[in-house]
Amino acid sequence: MAGPELVRELTLREKASLTSGETAWTTKSVREIGSVVVSDGPHGLRRPAEGADEFGLSGSLPATCFPPAVALGSSWDVDLVRRVGRALGVEARAAGVGVVLGPGINLKRSPLCGRNFEYFSEDPLITGVLGSAMVAGIQSQGVGASLKHFAANNAEHDRFRSSSEIDPRTLRELYLRAFHRIVTEQQPWTVMAAYNKINGVYATEHPWLLTALLRGEWGFTGLVVSDWGAVDDPVSAIGAGLDLIMPSTGGRSDAVIIDAVERGALAEAAVDRAAGRVAELAERVKAGAAGQAPHFDRNRHHTLAREAAGKSIVLLRNVDDILPLDPAGSESIAVIGELAREPRYQGAGSSMINPTRLDRALGEIVGYAGQDRVSFAPGYRIGPGTDGDLVSLRDEATALAEQSDVVIIFLGLPAEEESEGFDRQHLELPADQTTLLDAVLAVNSRVIVVLSNGGVVRVSGWQHLVPGLIEGWLLGQAGGAALADVLFGAVNPSGRLAETIPFKLSDTPAYLDFPGQFGKINYSEGIFVGYRYFDARDLPVSFPFGHGLSYTTFEYSGASAQQNGDGLRLRVRITNTGQRSGREVVQVYAGLPGSRVSRPPRQLIGFTIVELAAGESRQVELIIPRSELAYYHPIQSRWLVEGGRYRIEVGSSSRDIRGMIMVEVSGEEEVNRLTPSSSLAEVMAVPAARAALQKLLAHHPLAAMIEDPATLAMIGSMPIRRLASFPGAEISDGQLTDLLSRLPGRS
Ligand code: BGC
């Protein structure tokens, strides 16, 4: 039954009551409409334990902690993310949960955003493709996803009130793009409206966002739920297209809604719609939960978490093949850093879950190399420690490094530095850790650094001094084992940066406008976010977007690209030229030199993973939809492909381009009709218009003047109407309109 039918028999009071939660995690049950249980979160289920506080922040039932999005984003692996989504769906079903509150797909505008660990990338294509896979996986189990946070929620500072001020082109091309893809590809059961305002209007009360765009343009058929506590005015929210206010408001919002309908301030049809969608969701959840719940096998999910972590680790540097280490070798290994023993594997806030178990890198390294070869020193404390204590910890670690053949040092951000709810202030690692690194490097040059961090950290002070550098992000509960798999070569690393590691904070695109002021965040860098900005400014970076090394090498050859029906067909041969099998992430970028609109030098338009045995070679083909080349025209309010010779690049990172092809692409030119407000230069650029204007000017001196290039350069921007009223010319608006309307348009 459709929503309106389900609620036809209900009273206004009953319908209004459906529009808000029963508790923190359930919707209301009214007559035969059942209650829906929802639960965080993006990388594991956070279902509050019996007797825990209502919000579950003090403890939740054990669930598999998969790698958070910051790590999964670096896998670039659609199939993997789909399988993780499916496992989340299985765990949700097993726990009686109907909707999983994720994935989070906001873009990483600034590396300082405190919640970047919950998001995939600085690029909307990766975010959209991986987010889509995650939703497909979750929903394949008869459980709904909740796409969040819609939209432009890219900072935590003042998140309940601040307004993201964004121009329409930037909004469409960057901040809405992934939402659009996932909504149209997957029809997530729910979309979560964000806390913030967009151009002055709360996302939860935004009629254009929630209704005109989401339903009208994109055809969304699911339910819009508010983020927890995101509704300021329930009447505006329901009127704008929000369906469900969460968590429970204790009935207060229901009463306000009833009153507004009775006063005529809110159409009852809006309440019918919202209640109908809640009823529809309840039906879907009931149907999804029918039959036997799938079996949730903790061991199998842990194995998947380990595979996912292994595929998300990014090998940033590997000078003289210091890695992988030989598990059967004899060299002594110093493991330094408390994080090897006490891993940081997820971020804080609503996504923090209670893992079913936890692998620790130290134990896993011992597992590979044997107790005799491995020694450990914590080197620093996580959390507060006295200065004296720190000095002795450092001395102990340095002495160990000096006696050992190779050092693996674990560095990373403390938990209290990154969390939902606030942003970071800087990109620095704790000073006690970098001081320790300096001390270790002074006594041993064979150093491998392993990083644990949810947001990028600055490595530019020392990256050139360490032969081995691994970006370990936050890897979930099996991260410790996955790191050991990579260190000892059981897994050949294939992760790629889904965000740039900048040289320094002041280089980053949003530096001057983060986190905003006076309640506004001006997205003044526009479309130039992440590598789009670093490339446009030609700035050096520590490690570019798309970068990641392997223990083998890949050669690219014979790249070709053609326009193919409704898109581009790109082919390239990839050969594994090294000694072991490996996975290469083939990346395709496009640029349009001389474009009429501002564009980054390159933007990602496609990617694929190819897995090759040593010596194996394969032709890879990518079909890239034409829409990947489009830009959003803010005046015509539509997507448009500009005609021209596009530079298509294929490579191993955004700054390691291995093949370049120029491809002529036909455009959908914007046809702007000439009007009396068109400039003189615009009129002169159209031969027929130019001739007609000359005819009208007849023997007036202006006729000759406008043919002189120097004069045209000076007065070319003058609207033709004003020129036509100059003394002696005196051409009327009517004459101009009549003349121009008979001419072809200008492109
Ligand atoms: C977060 C959401 C989360 C919700 C429920 C909010 O604070 O922004 O991502 O799903 O809480 O825990």
JSON list of C-alpha atoms in Angstrom, two decimals, residues 469-668:
[
{"chain": "A", "resi": 469, "resn": "LEU", "atom": "CA", "xyz": [56.10, 5.47, 5.38]},
{"chain": "A", "resi": 470, "resn": "ILE", "atom": "CA", "xyz": [52.69, 3.87, 5.72]},
{"chain": "A", "resi": 471, "resn": "GLU", "atom": "CA", "xyz": [49.43, 5.80, 6.00]},
{"chain": "A", "resi": 472, "resn": "GLY", "atom": "CA", "xyz": [47.39, 3.54, 8.29]},
{"chain": "A", "resi": 473, "resn": "TRP", "atom": "CA", "xyz": [44.42, 5.90, 8.83]},
{"chain": "A", "resi": 474, "resn": "LEU", "atom": "CA", "xyz": [41.93, 4.46, 11.31]},
{"chain": "A", "resi": 475, "resn": "LEU", "atom": "CA", "xyz": [41.59, 0.88, 10.18]},
{"chain": "A", "resi": 476, "resn": "GLY", "atom": "CA", "xyz": [38.88, -0.68, 12.33]},
{"chain": "A", "resi": 477, "resn": "GLN", "atom": "CA", "xyz": [39.19, -3.65, 14.66]},
{"chain": "A", "resi": 478, "resn": "ALA", "atom": "CA", "xyz": [41.41, -5.74, 12.38]},
{"chain": "A", "resi": 479, "resn": "GLY", "atom": "CA", "xyz": [43.78, -2.90, 11.50]},
{"chain": "A", "resi": 480, "resn": "GLY", "atom": "CA", "xyz": [46.63, -4.27, 13.63]},
{"chain": "A", "resi": 481, "resn": "ALA", "atom": "CA", "xyz": [46.67, -7.56, 11.74]},
{"chain": "A", "resi": 482, "resn": "ALA", "atom": "CA", "xyz": [46.25, -5.81, 8.38]},
{"chain": "A", "resi": 483, "resn": "LEU", "atom": "CA", "xyz": [49.24, -3.56, 9.08]},
{"chain": "A", "resi": 484, "resn": "ALA", "atom": "CA", "xyz": [51.37, -6.61, 9.87]},
{"chain": "A", "resi": 485, "resn": "ASP", "atom": "CA", "xyz": [50.11, -8.25, 6.65]},
{"chain": "A", "resi": 486, "resn": "VAL", "atom": "CA", "xyz": [51.41, -5.27, 4.69]},
{"chain": "A", "resi": 487, "resn": "LEU", "atom": "CA", "xyz": [54.65, -4.87, 6.66]},
{"chain": "A", "resi": 488, "resn": "PHE", "atom": "CA", "xyz": [55.59, -8.50, 5.96]},
{"chain": "A", "resi": 489, "resn": "GLY", "atom": "CA", "xyz": [54.29, -8.63, 2.41]},
{"chain": "A", "resi": 490, "resn": "ALA", "atom": "CA", "xyz": [51.41, -11.07, 2.91]},
{"chain": "A", "resi": 491, "resn": "VAL", "atom": "CA", "xyz": [49.31, -8.27, 1.44]},
{"chain": "A", "resi": 492, "resn": "ASN", "atom": "CA", "xyz": [50.74, -6.18, -1.36]},
{"chain": "A", "resi": 493, "resn": "PRO", "atom": "CA", "xyz": [49.50, -2.63, -0.64]},
{"chain": "A", "resi": 494, "resn": "SER", "atom": "CA", "xyz": [47.08, -1.17, -3.15]},
{"chain": "A", "resi": 495, "resn": "GLY", "atom": "CA", "xyz": [45.46, 1.72, -1.27]},
{"chain": "A", "resi": 496, "resn": "ARG", "atom": "CA", "xyz": [45.53, 5.16, -2.88]},
{"chain": "A", "resi": 497, "resn": "LEU", "atom": "CA", "xyz": [45.09, 8.54, -1.28]},
{"chain": "A", "resi": 498, "resn": "ALA", "atom": "CA", "xyz": [41.53, 9.76, -1.67]},
{"chain": "A", "resi": 499, "resn": "GLU", "atom": "CA", "xyz": [42.70, 13.08, -0.27]},
{"chain": "A", "resi": 500, "resn": "THR", "atom": "CA", "xyz": [45.83, 15.13, -0.75]},
{"chain": "A", "resi": 501, "resn": "ILE", "atom": "CA", "xyz": [48.43, 15.26, 2.01]},
{"chain": "A", "resi": 502, "resn": "PRO", "atom": "CA", "xyz": [49.39, 18.93, 1.87]},
{"chain": "A", "resi": 503, "resn": "PHE", "atom": "CA", "xyz": [52.75, 20.41, 2.58]},
{"chain": "A", "resi": 504, "resn": "LYS", "atom": "CA", "xyz": [51.30, 22.71, 5.19]},
{"chain": "A", "resi": 505, "resn": "LEU", "atom": "CA", "xyz": [47.94, 23.88, 6.47]},
{"chain": "A", "resi": 506, "resn": "SER", "atom": "CA", "xyz": [48.19, 27.35, 4.94]},
{"chain": "A", "resi": 507, "resn": "ASP", "atom": "CA", "xyz": [48.40, 25.75, 1.48]},
{"chain": "A", "resi": 508, "resn": "THR", "atom": "CA", "xyz": [44.97, 24.18, 1.77]},
{"chain": "A", "resi": 509, "resn": "PRO", "atom": "CA", "xyz": [42.06, 25.57, -0.26]},
{"chain": "A", "resi": 510, "resn": "ALA", "atom": "CA", "xyz": [39.69, 26.55, 2.56]},
{"chain": "A", "resi": 511, "resn": "TYR", "atom": "CA", "xyz": [42.45, 27.89, 4.81]},
{"chain": "A", "resi": 512, "resn": "LEU", "atom": "CA", "xyz": [41.17, 31.47, 4.81]},
{"chain": "A", "resi": 513, "resn": "ASP", "atom": "CA", "xyz": [37.53, 30.50, 5.32]},
{"chain": "A", "resi": 514, "resn": "PHE", "atom": "CA", "xyz": [37.59, 27.72, 7.85]},
{"chain": "A", "resi": 515, "resn": "PRO", "atom": "CA", "xyz": [35.68, 27.38, 10.07]},
{"chain": "A", "resi": 516, "resn": "GLY", "atom": "CA", "xyz": [34.02, 30.65, 9.08]},
{"chain": "A", "resi": 517, "resn": "GLN", "atom": "CA", "xyz": [32.84, 33.58, 11.16]},
{"chain": "A", "resi": 518, "resn": "PHE", "atom": "CA", "xyz": [29.69, 35.44, 12.11]},
{"chain": "A", "resi": 519, "resn": "GLY", "atom": "CA", "xyz": [27.70, 32.27, 11.58]},
{"chain": "A", "resi": 520, "resn": "LYS", "atom": "CA", "xyz": [28.74, 31.89, 7.95]},
{"chain": "A", "resi": 521, "resn": "ILE", "atom": "CA", "xyz": [31.22, 29.67, 6.19]},
{"chain": "A", "resi": 522, "resn": "ASN", "atom": "CA", "xyz": [32.07, 31.16, 2.83]},
{"chain": "A", "resi": 523, "resn": "TYR", "atom": "CA", "xyz": [33.03, 28.47, 0.37]},
{"chain": "A", "resi": 524, "resn": "SER", "atom": "CA", "xyz": [35.03, 31.11, -1.45]},
{"chain": "A", "resi": 525, "resn": "GLU", "atom": "CA", "xyz": [37.43, 28.62, -3.07]},
{"chain": "A", "resi": 526, "resn": "GLY", "atom": "CA", "xyz": [34.43, 27.49, -5.14]},
{"chain": "A", "resi": 527, "resn": "ILE", "atom": "CA", "xyz": [35.03, 24.37, -7.19]},
{"chain": "A", "resi": 528, "resn": "PHE", "atom": "CA", "xyz": [38.72, 24.34, -6.32]},
{"chain": "A", "resi": 529, "resn": "VAL", "atom": "CA", "xyz": [38.75, 21.80, -3.51]},
{"chain": "A", "resi": 530, "resn": "GLY", "atom": "CA", "xyz": [41.46, 19.21, -2.82]},
{"chain": "A", "resi": 531, "resn": "TYR", "atom": "CA", "xyz": [43.68, 18.34, -5.78]},
{"chain": "A", "resi": 532, "resn": "ARG", "atom": "CA", "xyz": [41.58, 20.59, -8.01]},
{"chain": "A", "resi": 533, "resn": "TYR", "atom": "CA", "xyz": [43.04, 23.49, -6.02]},
{"chain": "A", "resi": 534, "resn": "PHE", "atom": "CA", "xyz": [46.60, 22.25, -5.53]},
{"chain": "A", "resi": 535, "resn": "ASP", "atom": "CA", "xyz": [46.91, 21.57, -9.26]},
{"chain": "A", "resi": 536, "resn": "ALA", "atom": "CA", "xyz": [45.33, 24.88, -10.29]},
{"chain": "A", "resi": 537, "resn": "ARG", "atom": "CA", "xyz": [47.74, 26.74, -8.00]},
{"chain": "A", "resi": 538, "resn": "ASP", "atom": "CA", "xyz": [50.62, 24.48, -9.02]},
{"chain": "A", "resi": 539, "resn": "LEU", "atom": "CA", "xyz": [51.49, 23.94, -5.36]},
{"chain": "A", "resi": 540, "resn": "PRO", "atom": "CA", "xyz": [53.88, 21.28, -4.13]},
{"chain": "A", "resi": 541, "resn": "VAL", "atom": "CA", "xyz": [52.24, 18.72, -1.86]},
{"chain": "A", "resi": 542, "resn": "SER", "atom": "CA", "xyz": [53.65, 16.04, 0.40]},
{"chain": "A", "resi": 543, "resn": "PHE", "atom": "CA", "xyz": [51.72, 13.28, -1.35]},
{"chain": "A", "resi": 544, "resn": "PRO", "atom": "CA", "xyz": [49.23, 13.90, -4.15]},
{"chain": "A", "resi": 545, "resn": "PHE", "atom": "CA", "xyz": [45.69, 12.68, -4.51]},
{"chain": "A", "resi": 546, "resn": "GLY", "atom": "CA", "xyz": [45.66, 9.16, -5.93]},
{"chain": "A", "resi": 547, "resn": "HIS", "atom": "CA", "xyz": [49.18, 8.33, -4.72]},
{"chain": "A", "resi": 548, "resn": "GLY", "atom": "CA", "xyz": [50.06, 4.95, -3.27]},
{"chain": "A", "resi": 549, "resn": "LEU", "atom": "CA", "xyz": [52.93, 2.54, -3.89]},
{"chain": "A", "resi": 550, "resn": "SER", "atom": "CA", "xyz": [52.97, -1.20, -4.37]},
{"chain": "A", "resi": 551, "resn": "TYR", "atom": "CA", "xyz": [55.62, -3.87, -3.83]},
{"chain": "A", "resi": 552, "resn": "THR", "atom": "CA", "xyz": [55.49, -4.45, -7.55]},
{"chain": "A", "resi": 553, "resn": "THR", "atom": "CA", "xyz": [55.60, -2.01, -10.49]},
{"chain": "A", "resi": 554, "resn": "PHE", "atom": "CA", "xyz": [53.14, -1.35, -13.29]},
{"chain": "A", "resi": 555, "resn": "GLU", "atom": "CA", "xyz": [53.74, -0.10, -16.77]},
{"chain": "A", "resi": 556, "resn": "TYR", "atom": "CA", "xyz": [51.12, 1.72, -18.82]},
{"chain": "A", "resi": 557, "resn": "SER", "atom": "CA", "xyz": [51.14, 1.53, -22.60]},
{"chain": "A", "resi": 558, "resn": "GLY", "atom": "CA", "xyz": [49.04, 2.20, -25.66]},
{"chain": "A", "resi": 559, "resn": "ALA", "atom": "CA", "xyz": [46.52, 4.54, -24.05]},
{"chain": "A", "resi": 560, "resn": "SER", "atom": "CA", "xyz": [43.71, 5.54, -26.41]},
{"chain": "A", "resi": 561, "resn": "ALA", "atom": "CA", "xyz": [40.43, 7.36, -25.98]},
{"chain": "A", "resi": 562, "resn": "GLN", "atom": "CA", "xyz": [37.53, 8.15, -28.26]},
{"chain": "A", "resi": 563, "resn": "GLN", "atom": "CA", "xyz": [34.15, 9.68, -28.05]},
{"chain": "A", "resi": 564, "resn": "ASN", "atom": "CA", "xyz": [31.84, 6.71, -27.81]},
{"chain": "A", "resi": 565, "resn": "GLY", "atom": "CA", "xyz": [28.14, 7.22, -28.18]},
{"chain": "A", "resi": 566, "resn": "ASP", "atom": "CA", "xyz": [27.14, 8.91, -24.99]},
{"chain": "A", "resi": 567, "resn": "GLY", "atom": "CA", "xyz": [30.57, 9.10, -23.42]},
{"chain": "A", "resi": 568, "resn": "LEU", "atom": "CA", "xyz": [34.22, 8.24, -23.77]},
{"chain": "A", "resi": 569, "resn": "ARG", "atom": "CA", "xyz": [35.88, 4.91, -24.24]},
{"chain": "A", "resi": 570, "resn": "LEU", "atom": "CA", "xyz": [39.34, 4.73, -22.73]},
{"chain": "A", "resi": 571, "resn": "ARG", "atom": "CA", "xyz": [41.70, 1.83, -23.25]},
{"chain": "A", "resi": 572, "resn": "VAL", "atom": "CA", "xyz": [45.12, 1.24, -21.79]},
{"chain": "A", "resi": 573, "resn": "ARG", "atom": "CA", "xyz": [47.36, -1.77, -21.36]},
{"chain": "A", "resi": 574, "resn": "ILE", "atom": "CA", "xyz": [48.72, -2.37, -17.86]},
{"chain": "A", "resi": 575, "resn": "THR", "atom": "CA", "xyz": [51.63, -4.71, -17.29]},
{"chain": "A", "resi": 576, "resn": "ASN", "atom": "CA", "xyz": [52.89, -5.93, -13.95]},
{"chain": "A", "resi": 577, "resn": "THR", "atom": "CA", "xyz": [56.63, -5.52, -14.44]},
{"chain": "A", "resi": 578, "resn": "GLY", "atom": "CA", "xyz": [57.66, -6.57, -10.94]},
{"chain": "A", "resi": 579, "resn": "GLN", "atom": "CA", "xyz": [58.21, -9.76, -9.03]},
{"chain": "A", "resi": 580, "resn": "ARG", "atom": "CA", "xyz": [54.89, -10.26, -7.26]},
{"chain": "A", "resi": 581, "resn": "SER", "atom": "CA", "xyz": [51.22, -10.04, -7.98]},
{"chain": "A", "resi": 582, "resn": "GLY", "atom": "CA", "xyz": [49.52, -6.76, -7.19]},
{"chain": "A", "resi": 583, "resn": "ARG", "atom": "CA", "xyz": [46.59, -4.45, -7.71]},
{"chain": "A", "resi": 584, "resn": "GLU", "atom": "CA", "xyz": [46.84, -1.22, -9.66]},
{"chain": "A", "resi": 585, "resn": "VAL", "atom": "CA", "xyz": [44.25, 1.53, -9.36]},
{"chain": "A", "resi": 586, "resn": "VAL", "atom": "CA", "xyz": [43.99, 2.99, -12.85]},
{"chain": "A", "resi": 587, "resn": "GLN", "atom": "CA", "xyz": [42.85, 6.62, -12.67]},
{"chain": "A", "resi": 588, "resn": "VAL", "atom": "CA", "xyz": [41.44, 8.75, -15.47]},
{"chain": "A", "resi": 589, "resn": "TYR", "atom": "CA", "xyz": [41.38, 12.53, -15.33]},
{"chain": "A", "resi": 590, "resn": "ALA", "atom": "CA", "xyz": [40.01, 15.14, -17.72]},
{"chain": "A", "resi": 591, "resn": "GLY", "atom": "CA", "xyz": [40.78, 18.78, -18.36]},
{"chain": "A", "resi": 592, "resn": "LEU", "atom": "CA", "xyz": [39.78, 21.24, -21.05]},
{"chain": "A", "resi": 593, "resn": "PRO", "atom": "CA", "xyz": [42.58, 23.67, -21.88]},
{"chain": "A", "resi": 594, "resn": "GLY", "atom": "CA", "xyz": [41.19, 27.05, -22.91]},
{"chain": "A", "resi": 595, "resn": "SER", "atom": "CA", "xyz": [37.74, 26.32, -21.46]},
{"chain": "A", "resi": 596, "resn": "ARG", "atom": "CA", "xyz": [35.32, 29.22, -21.40]},
{"chain": "A", "resi": 597, "resn": "VAL", "atom": "CA", "xyz": [34.55, 28.53, -17.74]},
{"chain": "A", "resi": 598, "resn": "SER", "atom": "CA", "xyz": [37.00, 28.22, -14.88]},
{"chain": "A", "resi": 599, "resn": "ARG", "atom": "CA", "xyz": [38.04, 24.63, -14.35]},
{"chain": "A", "resi": 600, "resn": "PRO", "atom": "CA", "xyz": [40.72, 22.72, -12.51]},
{"chain": "A", "resi": 601, "resn": "PRO", "atom": "CA", "xyz": [43.55, 21.38, -14.69]},
{"chain": "A", "resi": 602, "resn": "ARG", "atom": "CA", "xyz": [42.25, 17.87, -14.09]},
{"chain": "A", "resi": 603, "resn": "GLN", "atom": "CA", "xyz": [39.40, 16.14, -12.41]},
{"chain": "A", "resi": 604, "resn": "LEU", "atom": "CA", "xyz": [38.82, 12.47, -11.83]},
{"chain": "A", "resi": 605, "resn": "ILE", "atom": "CA", "xyz": [36.31, 11.06, -14.32]},
{"chain": "A", "resi": 606, "resn": "GLY", "atom": "CA", "xyz": [36.83, 7.33, -13.85]},
{"chain": "A", "resi": 607, "resn": "PHE", "atom": "CA", "xyz": [38.87, 4.64, -12.13]},
{"chain": "A", "resi": 608, "resn": "THR", "atom": "CA", "xyz": [39.15, 0.90, -11.99]},
{"chain": "A", "resi": 609, "resn": "ILE", "atom": "CA", "xyz": [41.25, -1.70, -10.24]},
{"chain": "A", "resi": 610, "resn": "VAL", "atom": "CA", "xyz": [43.24, -4.28, -12.17]},
{"chain": "A", "resi": 611, "resn": "GLU", "atom": "CA", "xyz": [44.76, -7.26, -10.42]},
{"chain": "A", "resi": 612, "resn": "LEU", "atom": "CA", "xyz": [47.78, -8.77, -12.18]},
{"chain": "A", "resi": 613, "resn": "ALA", "atom": "CA", "xyz": [50.17, -11.62, -11.46]},
{"chain": "A", "resi": 614, "resn": "ALA", "atom": "CA", "xyz": [53.90, -10.90, -11.86]},
{"chain": "A", "resi": 615, "resn": "GLY", "atom": "CA", "xyz": [54.60, -10.44, -15.55]},
{"chain": "A", "resi": 616, "resn": "GLU", "atom": "CA", "xyz": [50.93, -10.43, -16.52]},
{"chain": "A", "resi": 617, "resn": "SER", "atom": "CA", "xyz": [49.55, -7.81, -18.88]},
{"chain": "A", "resi": 618, "resn": "ARG", "atom": "CA", "xyz": [45.96, -6.81, -19.56]},
{"chain": "A", "resi": 619, "resn": "GLN", "atom": "CA", "xyz": [44.07, -4.29, -21.61]},
{"chain": "A", "resi": 620, "resn": "VAL", "atom": "CA", "xyz": [41.78, -2.25, -19.40]},
{"chain": "A", "resi": 621, "resn": "GLU", "atom": "CA", "xyz": [38.71, -0.54, -20.79]},
{"chain": "A", "resi": 622, "resn": "LEU", "atom": "CA", "xyz": [36.69, 2.16, -19.09]},
{"chain": "A", "resi": 623, "resn": "ILE", "atom": "CA", "xyz": [33.47, 3.61, -20.41]},
{"chain": "A", "resi": 624, "resn": "ILE", "atom": "CA", "xyz": [33.08, 7.07, -18.99]},
{"chain": "A", "resi": 625, "resn": "PRO", "atom": "CA", "xyz": [29.66, 8.70, -19.21]},
{"chain": "A", "resi": 626, "resn": "ARG", "atom": "CA", "xyz": [29.57, 12.05, -20.93]},
{"chain": "A", "resi": 627, "resn": "SER", "atom": "CA", "xyz": [28.04, 13.57, -17.80]},
{"chain": "A", "resi": 628, "resn": "GLU", "atom": "CA", "xyz": [31.48, 13.35, -16.16]},
{"chain": "A", "resi": 629, "resn": "LEU", "atom": "CA", "xyz": [32.62, 16.11, -18.52]},
{"chain": "A", "resi": 630, "resn": "ALA", "atom": "CA", "xyz": [29.71, 18.43, -17.80]},
{"chain": "A", "resi": 631, "resn": "TYR", "atom": "CA", "xyz": [29.79, 21.59, -15.75]},
{"chain": "A", "resi": 632, "resn": "TYR", "atom": "CA", "xyz": [26.81, 23.23, -14.11]},
{"chain": "A", "resi": 633, "resn": "HIS", "atom": "CA", "xyz": [25.69, 26.46, -15.74]},
{"chain": "A", "resi": 634, "resn": "PRO", "atom": "CA", "xyz": [24.37, 28.63, -12.92]},
{"chain": "A", "resi": 635, "resn": "ILE", "atom": "CA", "xyz": [22.44, 31.04, -15.15]},
{"chain": "A", "resi": 636, "resn": "GLN", "atom": "CA", "xyz": [20.81, 28.46, -17.38]},
{"chain": "A", "resi": 637, "resn": "SER", "atom": "CA", "xyz": [20.37, 26.15, -14.36]},
{"chain": "A", "resi": 638, "resn": "ARG", "atom": "CA", "xyz": [21.47, 23.06, -16.22]},
{"chain": "A", "resi": 639, "resn": "TRP", "atom": "CA", "xyz": [24.41, 20.72, -16.79]},
{"chain": "A", "resi": 640, "resn": "LEU", "atom": "CA", "xyz": [26.26, 21.38, -19.99]},
{"chain": "A", "resi": 641, "resn": "VAL", "atom": "CA", "xyz": [29.11, 19.75, -21.91]},
{"chain": "A", "resi": 642, "resn": "GLU", "atom": "CA", "xyz": [31.35, 22.34, -23.50]},
{"chain": "A", "resi": 643, "resn": "GLY", "atom": "CA", "xyz": [32.63, 21.35, -26.94]},
{"chain": "A", "resi": 644, "resn": "GLY", "atom": "CA", "xyz": [36.39, 21.21, -27.46]},
{"chain": "A", "resi": 645, "resn": "ARG", "atom": "CA", "xyz": [39.58, 19.20, -27.29]},
{"chain": "A", "resi": 646, "resn": "TYR", "atom": "CA", "xyz": [39.68, 17.56, -23.89]},
{"chain": "A", "resi": 647, "resn": "ARG", "atom": "CA", "xyz": [42.92, 16.41, -22.32]},
{"chain": "A", "resi": 648, "resn": "ILE", "atom": "CA", "xyz": [42.31, 12.90, -21.05]},
{"chain": "A", "resi": 649, "resn": "GLU", "atom": "CA", "xyz": [45.02, 11.63, -18.76]},
{"chain": "A", "resi": 650, "resn": "VAL", "atom": "CA", "xyz": [45.48, 8.15, -17.41]},
{"chain": "A", "resi": 651, "resn": "GLY", "atom": "CA", "xyz": [47.79, 7.50, -14.52]},
{"chain": "A", "resi": 652, "resn": "SER", "atom": "CA", "xyz": [48.78, 6.02, -11.26]},
{"chain": "A", "resi": 653, "resn": "SER", "atom": "CA", "xyz": [48.06, 9.22, -9.32]},
{"chain": "A", "resi": 654, "resn": "SER", "atom": "CA", "xyz": [46.96, 12.76, -10.09]},
{"chain": "A", "resi": 655, "resn": "ARG", "atom": "CA", "xyz": [50.65, 13.65, -10.35]},
{"chain": "A", "resi": 656, "resn": "ASP", "atom": "CA", "xyz": [51.90, 10.46, -11.93]},
{"chain": "A", "resi": 657, "resn": "ILE", "atom": "CA", "xyz": [50.28, 10.62, -15.34]},
{"chain": "A", "resi": 658, "resn": "ARG", "atom": "CA", "xyz": [51.34, 7.77, -17.65]},
{"chain": "A", "resi": 659, "resn": "GLY", "atom": "CA", "xyz": [49.37, 8.55, -20.79]},
{"chain": "A", "resi": 660, "resn": "MET", "atom": "CA", "xyz": [47.70, 11.59, -22.33]},
{"chain": "A", "resi": 661, "resn": "ILE", "atom": "CA", "xyz": [45.24, 11.71, -25.20]},
{"chain": "A", "resi": 662, "resn": "MET", "atom": "CA", "xyz": [43.49, 14.72, -26.70]},
{"chain": "A", "resi": 663, "resn": "VAL", "atom": "CA", "xyz": [39.89, 13.95, -27.59]},
{"chain": "A", "resi": 664, "resn": "GLU", "atom": "CA", "xyz": [37.54, 16.15, -29.57]},
{"chain": "A", "resi": 665, "resn": "VAL", "atom": "CA", "xyz": [34.17, 16.22, -27.83]},
{"chain": "A", "resi": 666, "resn": "SER", "atom": "CA", "xyz": [31.09, 17.78, -29.32]},
{"chain": "A", "resi": 667, "resn": "GLY", "atom": "CA", "xyz": [29.37, 20.29, -27.06]},
{"chain": "A", "resi": 668, "resn": "GLU", "atom": "CA", "xyz": [25.90, 21.35, -26.12]}
]
